[in-house]
Amino acid sequence: MRRTIFEDDHDLFRSSFRQFVDKEIVPNVDRWEKAGVVDRDLFLKAGANGFLGMDVPESLGGGGVKDYRYNMVIGEEVQRAGCGGAGLGLTLHNDICMPYFLHLADEEQQRRWLPGICSGELITAVAMTEPGIGSDLASMTTTAIRDGDDYIVNGSKTFITNGINADLVITAVKTDPSQRHKGMSLLVLERGMDGFERGRNLEKVGLHSQDTAELFFTDVRVPVANRLGEEGTGFLGLVSNLPQERLSIAVAGVAAARAAFDWTLAYCKERQAFGQPIGSFQNSRFTLAEMQTEIEIGQAFVDRCVEALNAGELTAEEASMAKWWCTELQGRVIDAGVQLHGGYGYMTEYPIGRAYADARITRIYGGTTEIMKEIIGRSLGV
Ligand SMILES: Cc1cc2nc3c(=O)[nH]c(=O)nc-3n(C[C@H](O)[C@H](O)[C@H](O)COP(=O)(O)OP(=O)(O)OC[C@H]3O[C@@H](n4cnc5c(N)ncnc54)[C@H](O)[C@@H]3O)c2cc1C
């Protein structure tokens, strides 16, 4: 279906970002997949070309346009090119970390950090998950105990996206360990702070270009001036940013499904079995028809959610619906695509093979499918 969400400026932005992907990402992906991390200068190049901080005021180095459709274009294009792993760092930086600096940072913090975040000199990450907790965030045990003008931070985080490359890590801590949600605050930990160590770059099933790391904090002295928002409001800060985070994952989910469909359709036209293209078997045609139908349905809902986000109306429940359904869609469509590729679908040299490995996590990170259903279910009064 023709999508009605974009205007001419978004189409121009898409064509310019597509060129950037073809020039700066695609030729490097195999190397980054082996290295387990993208080059830091990917961020510098993205910043120089206007692909970071599109919604940050121009006076602070950004594009000055508050319109999530630009973020959406970036999220879609990296999937279209089969570079979701390499692109995740950029979308995390733009879609997930940026809002903390835009909405929770005070003026001094914004002047200190936003220009570097927009230029790509400062790479960001957000650290909530700990070895012992993920979904049950309020049970976290990393502490930040006030000592004069500083906090002393102790604990650890794991599974942190951009964990190796990050210069600024928005870290969820307990400033009052006797409390659950009300004891949480957000501190920005900076590369080079004494006692802030990176652990392993974790070996994952997929998303191999993406650095996902452990972080360790031993008596890290963090100035109170690095706190985002008031003490004890960390949980609220996280919750207020989660709809956009979840929508970002949903956008990528539909785009990944669409890319998988396109690769599969092309393959079905070309591959022969029993003297005919495999696409001409009724089972293949039905599978392709189902894939395309579901993608169109998912796209319509995600586009509507983006309009709602732009209008300031997207609810936590709607974002949760988009997140669980579109990532489950991604899983279904890519799995069917692998099946239609036969043995070649299991080879990482085929984009569908890599997409299969990359897709599994999207139903887990950013809140699992089960937690999404909990959020929706609770709102129903049952
Ligand atoms: C590649 C990758 C990147 C990530 N990036 C980041 C990042 O940048 N920052 C960050 O902070 N975290 C990150 N994470 C962590 C991710 O968000 C968590 O793994 C996720 O939230 C689930 O937490 P968990 O692993 O502790 O699982 P658990 O919370 O232990 O859940 C295990 C299972 O129990 C189920 N479950 C838990 N509670 C309930 C319930 N109430 N009802 C029903 N079922 C329930 C879950 O759905 C799941 O199936 C990343 C993880 C990965 C693998």
XYZ file of C-alpha atoms and ligand atoms in Angstrom:
435
model
C 0.000 0.000 0.000
C 1.120 3.519 -0.627
C 2.302 4.984 2.660
C 0.914 8.438 3.373
C 3.099 9.289 6.355
C 6.068 10.853 4.551
C 6.532 14.223 2.833
C 9.072 15.302 0.195
C 11.695 16.226 2.803
C 11.597 12.736 4.283
C 12.031 11.201 0.835
C 15.079 13.396 0.215
C 16.466 12.481 3.628
C 15.897 8.789 2.828
C 17.721 8.983 -0.447
C 20.651 10.754 1.181
C 20.795 8.262 4.090
C 20.540 5.353 1.630
C 23.648 6.649 -0.128
C 25.369 6.944 3.236
C 24.495 3.323 4.072
C 25.770 2.097 0.703
C 29.019 4.036 1.055
C 29.850 3.915 4.763
C 28.104 0.843 6.196
C 27.608 -1.901 3.576
C 31.303 -2.172 2.549
C 32.355 -2.531 6.203
C 29.713 -4.879 7.559
C 31.585 -8.160 7.100
C 34.629 -6.723 8.883
C 32.496 -5.316 11.724
C 30.623 -8.607 12.088
C 33.970 -10.326 12.684
C 35.297 -7.564 14.960
C 32.126 -7.530 17.072
C 31.967 -3.747 16.967
C 31.632 -0.915 14.439
C 34.385 1.667 13.929
C 33.879 4.715 16.094
C 34.191 6.924 13.063
C 30.846 5.621 11.787
C 29.341 7.962 14.370
C 31.580 10.874 13.312
C 30.594 10.375 9.673
C 26.912 10.085 10.567
C 27.187 13.276 12.620
C 28.975 15.160 9.851
C 26.207 14.200 7.412
C 23.333 15.278 9.670
C 22.191 11.796 10.700
C 22.556 12.296 14.457
C 20.356 14.452 16.667
C 17.930 15.544 13.991
C 15.593 16.731 16.780
C 18.233 18.611 18.813
C 18.141 22.427 18.585
C 20.515 23.810 15.959
C 22.207 25.969 18.617
C 23.346 22.705 20.263
C 24.580 21.076 17.066
C 21.426 19.259 15.935
C 19.048 19.450 13.012
C 16.435 21.488 14.867
C 13.445 19.480 13.591
C 11.328 17.539 16.058
C 9.879 14.859 13.807
C 10.324 11.167 14.523
C 9.800 10.307 10.862
C 13.483 11.136 10.248
C 14.490 8.616 12.913
C 12.121 6.145 11.295
C 13.802 6.556 7.911
C 17.190 5.692 9.437
C 15.759 2.667 11.263
C 14.134 1.406 8.062
C 17.074 1.950 5.759
C 19.611 0.010 7.818
C 17.229 -2.947 7.807
C 16.572 -2.645 4.073
C 20.314 -2.944 3.489
C 20.584 -5.976 5.786
C 22.775 -4.006 8.213
C 20.566 -4.025 11.287
C 23.430 -5.079 13.561
C 25.714 -2.301 12.386
C 22.899 0.262 12.419
C 21.645 -0.527 15.902
C 24.262 1.659 17.566
C 23.080 4.670 15.568
C 19.393 4.091 16.247
C 20.067 3.488 19.944
C 22.012 6.764 20.061
C 19.300 8.752 18.213
C 16.043 7.137 19.261
C 16.726 5.804 22.732
C 19.527 7.793 24.394
C 18.943 11.207 22.813
C 15.579 11.834 24.546
C 17.226 11.560 27.984
C 19.583 14.385 27.067
C 16.829 16.419 25.413
C 14.147 16.054 28.053
C 15.859 15.272 31.368
C 19.197 17.108 31.108
C 19.403 20.665 32.424
C 20.787 23.541 30.334
C 24.348 23.153 31.566
C 24.331 19.413 30.821
C 22.840 20.006 27.393
C 25.573 22.536 26.537
C 28.209 20.137 27.875
C 27.084 17.029 26.031
C 24.660 17.597 23.159
C 27.114 19.143 20.643
C 29.403 16.089 20.997
C 26.459 13.697 20.844
C 25.278 15.306 17.601
C 28.749 15.368 16.028
C 29.338 11.723 16.918
C 32.335 12.502 19.148
C 30.370 11.317 22.164
C 28.725 7.909 21.728
C 25.915 7.083 24.132
C 24.445 4.027 25.835
C 21.777 3.356 28.431
C 22.444 0.837 31.201
C 19.513 -0.585 33.104
C 19.967 -4.373 33.007
C 22.123 -6.084 35.634
C 23.313 -9.690 35.797
C 20.558 -10.485 38.302
C 17.688 -8.357 36.910
C 16.224 -7.345 33.570
C 12.442 -7.191 33.455
C 12.159 -6.467 37.190
C 14.000 -3.160 37.003
C 13.051 -1.900 40.447
C 15.050 -4.755 42.021
C 18.329 -3.407 40.662
C 21.251 -3.362 43.070
C 23.732 -0.855 41.607
C 24.024 1.859 44.252
C 24.976 5.524 44.158
C 25.553 6.883 47.654
C 25.870 10.625 48.071
C 29.212 11.958 49.296
C 29.319 15.780 49.185
C 29.041 16.920 45.583
C 29.513 13.387 44.254
C 27.879 9.984 44.257
C 29.940 6.870 44.871
C 28.705 4.227 42.434
C 29.126 0.468 42.971
C 27.640 -2.421 41.015
C 27.528 -3.784 37.499
C 25.420 -3.808 34.333
C 25.239 -6.286 31.505
C 24.004 -6.637 27.909
C 24.688 -2.928 27.279
C 24.359 -1.922 23.610
C 27.242 0.365 22.498
C 28.876 -0.859 25.712
C 32.408 -0.840 24.297
C 32.159 2.319 22.184
C 30.107 4.457 24.567
C 31.567 7.622 26.070
C 28.442 8.581 28.036
C 26.435 5.857 29.749
C 23.041 6.808 31.170
C 23.096 4.508 34.174
C 20.131 3.529 36.334
C 21.219 3.445 39.989
C 19.669 3.216 43.427
C 20.307 6.433 45.323
C 18.082 5.028 48.075
C 18.629 1.255 48.190
C 15.854 0.835 50.775
C 13.263 1.779 48.134
C 12.198 0.158 44.885
C 10.998 2.517 42.111
C 11.257 5.633 44.258
C 14.894 4.905 45.108
C 16.066 5.043 41.489
C 18.009 7.849 39.797
C 19.835 8.302 36.497
C 23.525 9.231 36.392
C 25.690 9.823 33.337
C 28.929 7.898 33.718
C 31.742 9.051 31.493
C 34.526 7.141 29.774
C 37.693 7.370 31.845
C 36.119 7.833 35.274
C 38.216 5.969 37.890
C 36.643 2.631 38.789
C 34.459 2.462 35.644
C 35.618 -0.649 33.779
C 34.279 -2.427 30.705
C 34.023 -6.192 30.825
C 33.692 -8.570 27.897
C 32.232 -7.649 24.550
C 29.670 -10.451 24.795
C 29.484 -13.177 22.146
C 25.922 -13.295 20.842
C 23.772 -15.456 18.587
C 23.364 -12.530 16.160
C 23.883 -8.759 15.874
C 27.584 -9.462 15.635
C 28.560 -5.942 14.539
C 27.013 -4.570 17.687
C 29.124 -4.228 20.825
C 27.086 -5.537 23.736
C 29.099 -5.367 26.916
C 29.347 -5.774 30.639
C 30.117 -2.677 32.705
C 31.621 -2.712 36.201
C 31.591 0.123 38.735
C 33.888 0.113 41.757
C 33.715 3.241 43.911
C 33.220 5.421 40.829
C 33.021 9.057 41.913
C 30.303 10.688 39.769
C 29.558 14.407 40.218
C 25.997 15.273 41.246
C 26.136 17.541 38.167
C 25.939 14.330 36.078
C 22.520 13.376 37.447
C 19.646 13.555 34.947
C 16.530 14.875 36.648
C 15.838 14.962 40.374
C 17.073 12.325 42.764
C 14.533 9.500 43.047
C 12.892 10.198 39.677
C 14.975 7.730 37.655
C 12.189 5.230 37.196
C 9.829 7.920 35.900
C 12.558 9.093 33.530
C 13.008 5.588 32.159
C 9.288 4.975 31.833
C 8.677 8.248 30.018
C 11.251 7.319 27.354
C 10.153 3.717 26.885
C 7.322 4.330 24.354
C 9.791 5.857 21.884
C 12.343 3.089 22.590
C 9.722 0.439 21.933
C 8.419 2.156 18.815
C 11.980 2.285 17.477
C 12.220 -1.509 17.865
C 8.803 -1.960 16.218
C 9.794 0.220 13.249
C 12.927 -1.886 12.783
C 10.863 -5.069 13.131
C 8.505 -4.228 10.271
C 11.375 -2.954 8.125
C 13.365 -6.140 8.759
C 10.327 -8.220 7.813
C 9.877 -6.228 4.609
C 13.533 -6.654 3.670
C 13.258 -10.407 4.313
C 10.162 -10.542 2.119
C 11.919 -8.738 -0.739
C 14.960 -11.040 -0.611
C 12.714 -14.098 -0.437
C 10.488 -13.041 -3.329
C 13.532 -12.449 -5.536
C 14.947 -15.831 -4.548
C 11.660 -17.610 -5.231
C 11.587 -16.218 -8.755
C 15.131 -17.278 -9.494
C 15.624 -20.651 -7.770
C 14.434 -23.681 -9.734
C 13.270 -27.047 -8.430
C 11.516 -29.806 -10.372
C 11.938 -27.706 -13.495
C 10.087 -24.646 -12.257
C 10.768 -21.571 -10.075
C 10.129 -22.475 -6.417
C 7.830 -19.454 -6.193
C 5.383 -21.152 -8.539
C 4.534 -23.870 -5.997
C 1.251 -23.079 -4.342
C 2.779 -23.384 -0.879
C 5.413 -20.744 -1.749
C 2.800 -18.401 -3.194
C 0.591 -18.751 -0.134
C 3.522 -18.214 2.223
C 4.596 -15.101 0.314
C 1.007 -13.851 0.277
C 0.742 -14.276 4.052
C 4.086 -12.548 4.609
C 3.104 -9.565 2.506
C -0.334 -9.273 4.091
C 1.022 -9.259 7.620
C 3.761 -6.754 6.763
C 1.173 -4.330 5.344
C -0.944 -4.676 8.480
C 2.075 -4.096 10.728
C 3.203 -1.135 8.647
C -0.175 0.585 8.886
C -0.149 0.315 12.682
C 3.467 1.417 13.073
C 2.948 4.418 10.778
C -0.055 5.411 12.858
C 2.003 5.038 16.052
C 4.697 7.326 14.639
C 2.056 9.959 13.871
C 0.764 9.574 17.423
C 4.292 9.927 18.853
C 4.834 13.103 16.821
C 1.537 14.446 18.159
C 2.602 13.605 21.732
C -0.224 11.085 22.021
C 1.430 7.648 21.870
C 0.567 5.735 25.027
C 2.715 3.141 26.787
C 0.127 0.504 25.887
C 0.113 1.384 22.168
C 3.915 1.345 22.044
C 3.862 -2.046 23.782
C 1.375 -3.380 21.209
C 3.602 -2.191 18.380
C 6.713 -3.650 20.005
C 5.467 -7.153 20.685
C 3.410 -7.609 17.540
C 5.925 -6.211 15.076
C 8.857 -8.132 16.542
C 6.838 -11.361 16.537
C 5.936 -10.520 12.918
C 9.636 -10.065 12.175
C 10.355 -13.494 13.651
C 7.549 -15.210 11.692
C 8.354 -13.593 8.366
C 12.101 -14.170 8.572
C 11.607 -17.779 9.631
C 9.336 -18.376 6.629
C 11.887 -16.626 4.427
C 14.656 -18.946 5.623
C 12.441 -21.947 4.841
C 11.866 -20.745 1.277
C 15.602 -20.215 0.810
C 16.246 -23.862 1.702
C 19.810 -24.572 2.877
C 21.048 -21.226 1.564
C 18.789 -19.523 4.095
C 20.950 -20.923 6.857
C 24.132 -19.350 5.461
C 25.179 -16.033 6.930
C 26.492 -14.962 3.530
C 22.817 -14.681 2.546
C 21.152 -11.642 4.145
C 18.195 -13.758 5.239
C 20.530 -15.992 7.277
C 22.055 -13.072 9.109
C 18.624 -11.480 9.600
C 17.413 -14.737 11.174
C 20.138 -14.630 13.813
C 19.720 -10.882 14.341
C 15.948 -11.065 14.746
C 15.680 -13.358 17.748
C 16.642 -10.747 20.310
C 14.047 -8.168 19.284
C 11.314 -10.085 21.143
C 13.461 -9.847 24.289
C 15.296 -6.526 24.499
C 13.506 -3.269 25.206
C 11.046 -5.335 27.267
C 10.050 -8.906 26.454
C 6.856 -9.851 24.621
C 5.483 -11.081 27.947
C 6.182 -7.777 29.693
C 4.550 -5.906 26.783
C 1.425 -8.018 27.213
C 1.527 -7.369 30.978
C 1.533 -3.604 30.337
C -1.402 -3.857 27.923
C -3.258 -6.345 30.113
C -2.906 -4.253 33.269
C -4.499 -1.286 31.496
C -7.584 -3.407 30.862
C -8.393 -3.565 34.548
C -8.019 -7.347 34.704
C 21.697 -7.907 22.449
C 21.102 -7.285 23.672
C 21.136 -5.899 23.816
C 20.617 -5.315 24.981
N 20.767 -3.960 25.168
C 20.476 -3.437 26.378
C 20.821 -2.070 26.689
O 21.375 -1.350 25.851
N 20.554 -1.604 27.921
C 19.961 -2.380 28.868
O 19.761 -1.883 29.968
N 19.610 -3.658 28.618
C 19.876 -4.203 27.398
N 19.557 -5.514 27.144
C 18.889 -6.296 28.164
C 17.444 -6.632 27.827
O 16.645 -5.485 27.816
C 16.974 -7.703 28.823
O 17.661 -8.897 28.507
C 15.467 -7.905 28.798
O 14.800 -6.776 29.313
C 15.028 -9.144 29.603
O 15.616 -9.164 30.859
P 16.370 -10.496 31.360
O 17.328 -10.903 30.327
O 16.892 -10.249 32.729
O 15.239 -11.591 31.431
P 14.256 -11.874 32.676
O 13.672 -10.613 33.157
O 14.998 -12.731 33.647
O 13.122 -12.727 31.954
C 13.276 -14.125 31.662
C 11.927 -14.632 31.140
O 10.922 -14.450 32.149
C 9.831 -13.720 31.638
N 9.255 -12.836 32.651
C 9.905 -12.003 33.501
N 9.013 -11.344 34.259
C 7.773 -11.756 33.876
C 6.435 -11.433 34.251
N 6.183 -10.510 35.192
N 5.429 -12.050 33.615
C 5.649 -12.965 32.655
N 6.888 -13.308 32.239
C 7.933 -12.712 32.843
C 10.424 -12.883 30.492
O 9.428 -12.487 29.591
C 11.429 -13.858 29.904
O 10.779 -14.717 29.019
C 20.023 -6.124 25.982
C 19.971 -7.510 25.812
C 20.534 -8.091 24.710
C 20.568 -9.592 24.631
